[in-house]
Amino acid sequence: FFQRSYVWKEENWKELLNSFDNNDVVPFLGSIIVKDVPDPFNPGERMVIDGQQRLTTITILAKAILDSLPQDSRNESGITDDVKAFLFYKVNASDKFKVSRVRIQHSRLDNDMYEKVIRAGLFSDAPLSELEAMDPKTSKITECYFFFRKELKDKTEDELEQLHNSIFS
């Protein structure tokens, strides 16, 4: 509720992407400070106090990597399962993925666009083509997503897997 809107710019996105692309250096993301939310029905829920911009950018990058995979590889790739587990949660362990919820809930300023980017192509009510038809300048969230898609478009499947592993290993 007190988080500012998403404000990172292209130089921030480049720096983050370059830090993951550089195998000689372990990327430093700084601290992410969270506070437990006392809720007996959601005991694992936390509020991000510091690190929202970094978490947002990393999740958008993860989604862009997934969306950059060749269509015929997406269902077979471990990246798909990993990204789904990282970006979404199920209320009940037995729930089907189609009722999953986005893990990060943004402030009212960015939440709709963030959810649109994260859900696109993974849910029947959110086709990837709808996202890809959007103007990248719609918001900073979409600008970030389209920046990463452009940067990743010439990467091979192996390079995308390497980048994903660099982020999540």
C-alpha positions as semicolon CSV with decimal commas, in nm:
position;residue;x (nm);y (nm);z (nm)
1;F;0,000;0,000;0,000
2;F;0,293;0,237;0,049
3;Q;0,497;0,121;-0,251
4;R;0,566;0,368;-0,527
5;S;0,478;0,287;-0,884
6;Y;0,728;0,100;-1,099
7;V;0,994;0,349;-1,211
8;W;1,296;0,156;-1,338
9;K;1,429;0,267;-1,676
10;E;1,622;0,112;-1,963
11;E;1,962;0,170;-1,800
12;N;1,842;-0,026;-1,493
13;W;1,708;-0,309;-1,709
14;K;2,034;-0,325;-1,910
15;E;2,244;-0,333;-1,595
16;L;2,037;-0,614;-1,447
17;L;2,037;-0,818;-1,767
18;N;2,413;-0,769;-1,812
19;S;2,477;-0,881;-1,455
20;F;2,300;-1,212;-1,527
21;D;2,468;-1,249;-1,866
22;N;2,817;-1,209;-1,716
23;N;2,935;-1,551;-1,596
24;D;3,244;-1,399;-1,431
25;V;3,046;-1,208;-1,169
26;V;2,775;-1,320;-0,928
27;P;2,489;-1,072;-0,968
28;F;2,428;-0,857;-0,661
29;L;2,065;-0,769;-0,612
30;G;2,093;-0,598;-0,277
31;S;1,863;-0,663;0,013
32;I;1,500;-0,745;-0,017
33;I;1,319;-0,661;0,303
34;V;0,986;-0,824;0,378
35;K;0,750;-0,816;0,672
36;D;0,526;-1,105;0,774
37;V;0,158;-1,028;0,736
38;P;-0,027;-1,173;1,034
39;D;-0,303;-1,377;0,874
40;P;-0,394;-1,721;1,010
41;F;-0,538;-1,820;0,670
42;N;-0,226;-1,715;0,473
43;P;0,067;-1,779;0,708
44;G;0,332;-1,737;0,436
45;E;0,213;-1,396;0,316
46;R;0,466;-1,114;0,335
47;M;0,470;-0,749;0,251
48;V;0,765;-0,614;0,053
49;I;0,917;-0,321;0,240
50;D;1,220;-0,274;0,015
51;G;1,309;-0,443;-0,315
52;Q;0,983;-0,411;-0,509
53;Q;1,151;-0,260;-0,816
54;R;1,408;-0,542;-0,831
55;L;1,152;-0,816;-0,771
56;T;0,924;-0,670;-1,035
57;T;1,204;-0,649;-1,289
58;I;1,328;-1,003;-1,223
59;T;0,978;-1,146;-1,256
60;I;0,919;-0,959;-1,581
61;L;1,256;-1,083;-1,710
62;A;1,162;-1,441;-1,615
63;K;0,832;-1,406;-1,803
64;A;1,011;-1,255;-2,105
65;I;1,253;-1,550;-2,111
66;L;0,960;-1,792;-2,108
67;D;0,779;-1,599;-2,383
68;S;1,099;-1,590;-2,592
69;L;1,125;-1,968;-2,606
70;P;1,016;-2,122;-2,935
71;Q;0,646;-2,208;-2,911
72;D;0,704;-2,580;-2,967
73;S;0,957;-2,592;-2,679
74;R;0,756;-2,413;-2,411
75;N;0,556;-2,711;-2,290
76;E;0,863;-2,934;-2,271
77;S;1,095;-2,679;-2,112
78;G;1,175;-2,687;-1,743
79;I;1,167;-2,308;-1,764
80;T;0,788;-2,320;-1,800
81;D;0,739;-2,517;-1,479
82;D;0,997;-2,309;-1,295
83;V;0,846;-1,976;-1,401
84;K;0,494;-2,093;-1,315
85;A;0,611;-2,195;-0,967
86;F;0,802;-1,871;-0,918
87;L;0,535;-1,630;-1,044
88;F;0,216;-1,797;-0,922
89;Y;0,074;-1,972;-0,620
90;K;-0,222;-2,199;-0,556
91;V;-0,454;-2,133;-0,266
92;N;-0,493;-2,507;-0,214
93;A;-0,226;-2,761;-0,301
94;S;-0,472;-2,961;-0,511
95;D;-0,588;-2,663;-0,720
96;K;-0,532;-2,674;-1,094
97;F;-0,288;-2,419;-1,233
98;K;-0,569;-2,231;-1,409
99;V;-0,690;-2,097;-1,074
100;S;-0,344;-1,988;-0,960
101;R;-0,282;-1,633;-0,846
102;V;0,005;-1,398;-0,922
103;R;0,247;-1,398;-0,627
104;I;0,331;-1,028;-0,630
105;Q;0,043;-0,792;-0,581
106;H;0,137;-0,440;-0,683
107;S;0,002;-0,110;-0,574
108;R;-0,318;-0,005;-0,745
109;L;-0,112;0,200;-0,992
110;D;0,062;-0,098;-1,154
111;N;-0,127;-0,409;-1,050
112;D;-0,353;-0,447;-1,356
113;M;-0,071;-0,409;-1,607
114;Y;0,168;-0,626;-1,407
115;E;-0,089;-0,906;-1,387
116;K;-0,161;-0,871;-1,759
117;V;0,209;-0,920;-1,843
118;I;0,261;-1,207;-1,600
119;R;-0,060;-1,396;-1,691
120;A;-0,036;-1,351;-2,071
121;G;-0,010;-1,678;-2,259
122;L;-0,050;-1,891;-1,948
123;F;-0,422;-1,849;-1,890
124;S;-0,706;-1,887;-2,138
125;D;-0,844;-1,542;-2,059
126;A;-0,505;-1,378;-2,125
127;P;-0,370;-1,465;-2,472
128;L;-0,007;-1,373;-2,537
129;S;-0,112;-1,216;-2,869
130;E;-0,316;-0,957;-2,677
131;L;-0,006;-0,852;-2,482
132;E;0,218;-0,854;-2,790
133;A;-0,028;-0,623;-2,969
134;M;-0,001;-0,358;-2,697
135;D;0,193;-0,036;-2,730
136;P;0,515;-0,085;-2,529
137;K;0,479;0,269;-2,395
138;T;0,149;0,185;-2,221
139;S;0,329;0,171;-1,887
140;K;0,674;0,121;-1,737
141;I;0,575;-0,243;-1,677
142;T;0,509;-0,302;-2,049
143;E;0,818;-0,101;-2,146
144;C;1,027;-0,332;-1,929
145;Y;0,868;-0,644;-2,075
146;F;0,915;-0,532;-2,436
147;F;1,273;-0,421;-2,366
148;F;1,358;-0,772;-2,244
149;R;1,174;-0,937;-2,534
150;K;1,377;-0,728;-2,778
151;E;1,703;-0,808;-2,601
152;L;1,623;-1,182;-2,593
153;K;1,486;-1,225;-2,947
154;D;1,813;-1,344;-3,101
155;K;1,912;-1,576;-2,817
156;T;1,909;-1,949;-2,876
157;E;1,711;-2,183;-2,657
158;D;2,033;-2,286;-2,482
159;E;2,123;-1,923;-2,415
160;L;1,775;-1,859;-2,272
161;E;1,813;-2,162;-2,047
162;Q;2,155;-2,040;-1,936
163;L;2,015;-1,696;-1,852
164;H;1,723;-1,850;-1,664
165;N;1,961;-2,072;-1,466
166;S;2,182;-1,772;-1,389
167;I;1,883;-1,595;-1,235
168;F;1,737;-1,885;-1,040
169;S;2,036;-2,099;-0,945
